[in-house]
Short mmCIF file of C-alpha atoms and ligand atoms in Angstrom, two decimals:
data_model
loop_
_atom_site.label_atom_id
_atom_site.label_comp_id
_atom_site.label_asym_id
_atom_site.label_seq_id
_atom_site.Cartn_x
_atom_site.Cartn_y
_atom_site.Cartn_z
CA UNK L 105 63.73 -47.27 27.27
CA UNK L 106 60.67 -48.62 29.17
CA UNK L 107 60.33 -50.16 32.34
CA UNK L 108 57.55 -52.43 33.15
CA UNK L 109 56.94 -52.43 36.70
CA UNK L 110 54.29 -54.31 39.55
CA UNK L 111 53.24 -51.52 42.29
CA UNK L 112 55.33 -50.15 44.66
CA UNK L 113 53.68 -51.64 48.09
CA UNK L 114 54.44 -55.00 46.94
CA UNK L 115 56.78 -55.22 44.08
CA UNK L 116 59.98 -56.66 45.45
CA UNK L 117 61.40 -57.52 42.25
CA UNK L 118 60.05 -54.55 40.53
CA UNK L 119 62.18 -52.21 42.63
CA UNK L 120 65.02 -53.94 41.92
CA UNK L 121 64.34 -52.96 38.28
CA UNK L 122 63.47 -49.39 38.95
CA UNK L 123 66.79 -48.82 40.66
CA UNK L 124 68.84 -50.08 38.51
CA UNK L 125 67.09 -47.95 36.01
CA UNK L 126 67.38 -44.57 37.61
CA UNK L 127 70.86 -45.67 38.90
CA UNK L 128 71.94 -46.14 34.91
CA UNK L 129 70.20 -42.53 34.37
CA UNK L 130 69.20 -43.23 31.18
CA UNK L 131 65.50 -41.77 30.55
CA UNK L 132 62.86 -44.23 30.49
CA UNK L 133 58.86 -44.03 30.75
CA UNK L 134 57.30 -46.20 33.39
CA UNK L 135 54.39 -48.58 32.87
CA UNK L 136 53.16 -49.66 36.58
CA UNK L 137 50.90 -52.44 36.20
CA UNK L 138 49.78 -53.41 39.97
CA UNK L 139 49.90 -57.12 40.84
CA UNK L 140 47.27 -59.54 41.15
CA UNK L 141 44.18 -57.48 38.90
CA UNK L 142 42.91 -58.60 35.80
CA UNK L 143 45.20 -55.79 34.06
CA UNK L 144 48.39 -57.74 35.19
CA UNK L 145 46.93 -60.98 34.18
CA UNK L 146 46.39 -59.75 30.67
CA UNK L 147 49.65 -58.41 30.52
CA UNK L 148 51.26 -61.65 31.62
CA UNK L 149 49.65 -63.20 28.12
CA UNK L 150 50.87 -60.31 26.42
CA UNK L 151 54.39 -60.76 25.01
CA UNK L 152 55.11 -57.67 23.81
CA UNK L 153 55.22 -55.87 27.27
CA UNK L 154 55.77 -58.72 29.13
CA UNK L 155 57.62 -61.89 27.92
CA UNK L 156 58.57 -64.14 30.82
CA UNK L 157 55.14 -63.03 32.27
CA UNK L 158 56.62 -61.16 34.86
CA UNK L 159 57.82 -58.15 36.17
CA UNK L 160 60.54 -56.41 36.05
CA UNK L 161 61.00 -55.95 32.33
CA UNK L 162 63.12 -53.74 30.86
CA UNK L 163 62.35 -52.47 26.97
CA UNK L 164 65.58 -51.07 25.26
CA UNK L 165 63.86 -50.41 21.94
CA UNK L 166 62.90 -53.79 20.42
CA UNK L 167 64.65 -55.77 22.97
CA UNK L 168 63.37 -57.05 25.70
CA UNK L 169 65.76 -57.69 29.07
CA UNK L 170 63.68 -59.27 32.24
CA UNK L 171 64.99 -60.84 35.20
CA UNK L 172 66.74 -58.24 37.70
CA UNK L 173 69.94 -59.71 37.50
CA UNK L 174 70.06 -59.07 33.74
CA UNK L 175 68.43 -55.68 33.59
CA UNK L 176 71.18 -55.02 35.86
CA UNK L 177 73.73 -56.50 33.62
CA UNK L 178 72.34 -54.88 30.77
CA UNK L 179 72.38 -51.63 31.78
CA UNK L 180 75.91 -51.99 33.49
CA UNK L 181 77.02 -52.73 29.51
CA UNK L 182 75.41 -49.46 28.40
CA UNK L 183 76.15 -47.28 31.16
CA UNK L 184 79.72 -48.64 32.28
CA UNK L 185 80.31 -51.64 34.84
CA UNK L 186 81.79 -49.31 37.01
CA UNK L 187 78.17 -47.62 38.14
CA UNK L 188 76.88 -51.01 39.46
CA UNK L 189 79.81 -53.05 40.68
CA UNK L 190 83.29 -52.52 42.63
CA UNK L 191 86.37 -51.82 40.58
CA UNK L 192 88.03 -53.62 43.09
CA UNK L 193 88.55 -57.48 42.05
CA UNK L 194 87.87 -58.89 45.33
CA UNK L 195 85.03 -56.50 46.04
CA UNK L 196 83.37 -57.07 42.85
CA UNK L 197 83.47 -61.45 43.05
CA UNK L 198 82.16 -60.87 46.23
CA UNK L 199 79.30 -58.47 45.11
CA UNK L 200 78.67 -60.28 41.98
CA UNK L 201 78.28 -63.48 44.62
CA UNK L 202 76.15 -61.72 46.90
CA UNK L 203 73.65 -60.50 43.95
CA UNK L 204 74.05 -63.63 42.78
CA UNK L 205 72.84 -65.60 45.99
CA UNK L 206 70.19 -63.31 46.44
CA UNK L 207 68.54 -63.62 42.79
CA UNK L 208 68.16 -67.33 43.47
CA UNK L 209 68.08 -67.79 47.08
CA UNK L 210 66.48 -66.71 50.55
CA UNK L 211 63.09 -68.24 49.57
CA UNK L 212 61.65 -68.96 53.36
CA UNK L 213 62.17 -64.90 54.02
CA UNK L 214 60.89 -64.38 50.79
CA UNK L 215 57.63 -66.43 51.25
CA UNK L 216 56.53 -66.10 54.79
CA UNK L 217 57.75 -62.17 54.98
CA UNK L 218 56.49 -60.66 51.22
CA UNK L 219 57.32 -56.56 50.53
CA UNK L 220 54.84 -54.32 52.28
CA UNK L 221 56.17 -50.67 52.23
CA UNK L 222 53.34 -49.32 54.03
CA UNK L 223 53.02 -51.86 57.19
CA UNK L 224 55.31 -52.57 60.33
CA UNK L 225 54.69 -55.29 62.29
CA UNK L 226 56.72 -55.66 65.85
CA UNK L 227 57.95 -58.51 67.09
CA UNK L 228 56.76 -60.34 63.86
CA UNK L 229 56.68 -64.06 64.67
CA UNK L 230 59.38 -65.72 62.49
CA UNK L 231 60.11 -69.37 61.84
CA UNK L 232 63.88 -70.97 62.24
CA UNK L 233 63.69 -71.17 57.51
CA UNK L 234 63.40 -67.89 57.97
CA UNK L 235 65.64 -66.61 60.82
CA UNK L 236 68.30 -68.73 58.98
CA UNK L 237 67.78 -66.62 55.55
CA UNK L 238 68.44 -63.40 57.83
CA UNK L 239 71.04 -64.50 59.82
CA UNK L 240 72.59 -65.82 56.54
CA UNK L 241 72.04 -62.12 54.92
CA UNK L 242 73.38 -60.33 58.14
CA UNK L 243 76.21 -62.45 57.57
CA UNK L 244 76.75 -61.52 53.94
CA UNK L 245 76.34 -57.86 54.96
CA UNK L 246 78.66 -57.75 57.72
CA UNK L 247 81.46 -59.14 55.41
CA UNK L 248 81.08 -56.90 52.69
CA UNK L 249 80.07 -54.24 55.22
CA UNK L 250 83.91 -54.65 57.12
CA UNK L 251 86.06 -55.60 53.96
CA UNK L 252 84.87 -53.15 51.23
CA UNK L 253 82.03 -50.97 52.74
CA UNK L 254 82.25 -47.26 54.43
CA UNK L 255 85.33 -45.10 52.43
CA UNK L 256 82.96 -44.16 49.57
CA UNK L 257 79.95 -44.26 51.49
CA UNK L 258 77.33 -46.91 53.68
CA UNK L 259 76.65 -49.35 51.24
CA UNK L 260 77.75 -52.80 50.75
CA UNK L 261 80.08 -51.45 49.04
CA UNK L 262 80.93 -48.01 49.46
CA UNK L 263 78.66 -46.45 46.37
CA UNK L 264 75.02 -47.70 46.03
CA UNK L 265 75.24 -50.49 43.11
CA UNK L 266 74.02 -53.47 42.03
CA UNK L 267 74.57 -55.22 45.61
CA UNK L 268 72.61 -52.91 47.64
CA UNK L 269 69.79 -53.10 44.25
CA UNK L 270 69.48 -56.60 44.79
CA UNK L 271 69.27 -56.15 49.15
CA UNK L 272 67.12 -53.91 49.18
CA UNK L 273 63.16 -55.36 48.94
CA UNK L 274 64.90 -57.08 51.72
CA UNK L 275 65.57 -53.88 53.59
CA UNK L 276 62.02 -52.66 53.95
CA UNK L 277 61.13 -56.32 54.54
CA UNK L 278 63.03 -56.09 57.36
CA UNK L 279 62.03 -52.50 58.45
CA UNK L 280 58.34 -53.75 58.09
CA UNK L 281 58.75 -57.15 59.78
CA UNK L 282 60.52 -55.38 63.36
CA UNK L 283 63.85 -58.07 62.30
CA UNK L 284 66.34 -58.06 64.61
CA UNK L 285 70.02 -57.17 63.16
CA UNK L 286 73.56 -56.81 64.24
CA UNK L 287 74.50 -53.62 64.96
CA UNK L 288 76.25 -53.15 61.36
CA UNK L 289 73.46 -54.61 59.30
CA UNK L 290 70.91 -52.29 61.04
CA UNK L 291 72.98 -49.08 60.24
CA UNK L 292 72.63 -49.86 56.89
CA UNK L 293 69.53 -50.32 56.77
CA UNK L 294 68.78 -47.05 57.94
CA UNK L 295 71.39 -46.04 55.06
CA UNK L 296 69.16 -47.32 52.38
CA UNK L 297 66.11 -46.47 53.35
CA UNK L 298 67.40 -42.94 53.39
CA UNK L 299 68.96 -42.87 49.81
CA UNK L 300 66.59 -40.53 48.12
CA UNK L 301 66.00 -43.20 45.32
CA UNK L 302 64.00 -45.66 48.55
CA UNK L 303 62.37 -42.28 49.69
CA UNK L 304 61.13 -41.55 46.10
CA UNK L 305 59.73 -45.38 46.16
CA UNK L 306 58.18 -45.25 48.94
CA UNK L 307 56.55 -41.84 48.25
CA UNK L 308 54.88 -43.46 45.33
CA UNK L 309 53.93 -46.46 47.31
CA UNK L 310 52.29 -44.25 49.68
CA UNK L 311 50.42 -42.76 46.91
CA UNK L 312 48.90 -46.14 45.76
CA UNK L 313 45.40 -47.67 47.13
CA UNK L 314 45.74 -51.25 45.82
CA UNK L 315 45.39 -53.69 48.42
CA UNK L 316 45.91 -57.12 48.70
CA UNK L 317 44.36 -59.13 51.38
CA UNK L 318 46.90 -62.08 51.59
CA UNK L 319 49.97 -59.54 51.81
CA UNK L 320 47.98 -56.76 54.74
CA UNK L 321 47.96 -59.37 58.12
N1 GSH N 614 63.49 -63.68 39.16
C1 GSH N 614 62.63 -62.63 38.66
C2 GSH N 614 61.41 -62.55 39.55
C3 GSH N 614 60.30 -61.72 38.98
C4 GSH N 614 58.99 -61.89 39.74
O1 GSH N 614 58.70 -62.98 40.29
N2 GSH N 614 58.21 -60.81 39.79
C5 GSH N 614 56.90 -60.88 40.42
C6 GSH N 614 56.47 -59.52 40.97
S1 GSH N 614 57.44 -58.98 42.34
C7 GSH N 614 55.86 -61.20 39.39
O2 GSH N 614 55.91 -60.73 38.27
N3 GSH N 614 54.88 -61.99 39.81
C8 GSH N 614 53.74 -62.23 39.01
C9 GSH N 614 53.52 -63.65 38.71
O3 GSH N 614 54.44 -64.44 38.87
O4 GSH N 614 52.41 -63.95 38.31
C10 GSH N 614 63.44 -61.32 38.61
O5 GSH N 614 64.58 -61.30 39.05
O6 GSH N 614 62.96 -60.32 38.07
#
């Protein structure tokens, strides 16, 4: 398998990708294009390494998989959906919501508060979009968090799967932009960043030098 990746600084969607990857541990090679240089605009015209012209993209062979969601999906087919999701009925429609809601939603946070591993910012101003996206993720959390999380460990769900994949640009993002959480939601984000798969991102996003002006305030 390959994994076509953005760089880790910035590259919310790309470690979405990379941990579903190394959560499926199936080998794969790693091509880290980093976002906004002419390399990752020629790669956006290039079909065979990126098709939808953006990243995450997994390679499995000849096929192509892109959009987190999918790689997810696709790798919970080849690996077992018990790695990614709940066995739990209830658990999993509410995790596969949760994803879900997150793949297509939460745009305001998105936009006005992009992935920076390497910056904090206290008492980051935030507009009412936005402090309804978090309030509307704390939410989410808390209810997983209460009804399925803790037994088999901090996550959303107990195990680190596709759930806490999908959360977690949104972790640092709120690690980097000083966001104020209940008491629940900020335990776990402590919890992720401390899974050694964060730690190993982030040690390779400390490693980088790419800079982008519109993303360091
Ligand atoms: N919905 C897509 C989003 C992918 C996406 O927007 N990736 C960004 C990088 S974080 C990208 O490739 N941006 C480059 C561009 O759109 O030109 C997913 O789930 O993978």
């Amino acid at each position: 398998m390959k994994l076509v990746i953005g760089n880790r600084r910035y590259s919310s969607w790309s470690l979405r990708g990379w941990l579903a990857a190394k959560l499926a541990d199936i080998p794969f090679e790693e091509v880290m294009i980093p976002l906004d240089t002419p390399e990752f605009t020629a790669a956006k015209a290039d079909a065979s390494l990126m098709p939808s012209g953006t990243v995450p993209v997994l390679w499995d062979g000849n096929v192509a998989v892109w959009e987190s969601l999918a790689i997810i999906d696709w790798l919970a087919d080849r690996v077992g959906r018990d790695v990614f999701w709940p066995k739990d009925n209830a658990a999993r429609a509410l995790a596969r919501s949760i994803a879900a809601e997150m793949h297509a939603g939460f745009a305001n946070l998105r936009r006005h508060c992009p992935m920076n591993t390497g910056r904090t910012y206290p008492s980051f101003p935030l507009t009412q979009e936005v402090e309804r996206d978090i309030g509307r993720i704390d939410a989410l959390w808390r209810e997983a968090l209460h009804g399925f999380g803790g037994e088999g460990g901090p996550f959303l769900f107990g195990a680190f799967g596709a759930a806490d994949i999908m959360y977690a640009p949104v972790v640092t993002r709120f690690r980097t932009y000083d966001v104020l959480l209940s008491d629940t939601s900020a335990a776990y984000v402590n919890a992720v960043l401390a899974h050694p798969l964060m730690q190993d991102w982030y040690a390779g996003a400390d490693a980088e030098d790419w800079r982008l002006d519109r993303i360091e305030y």
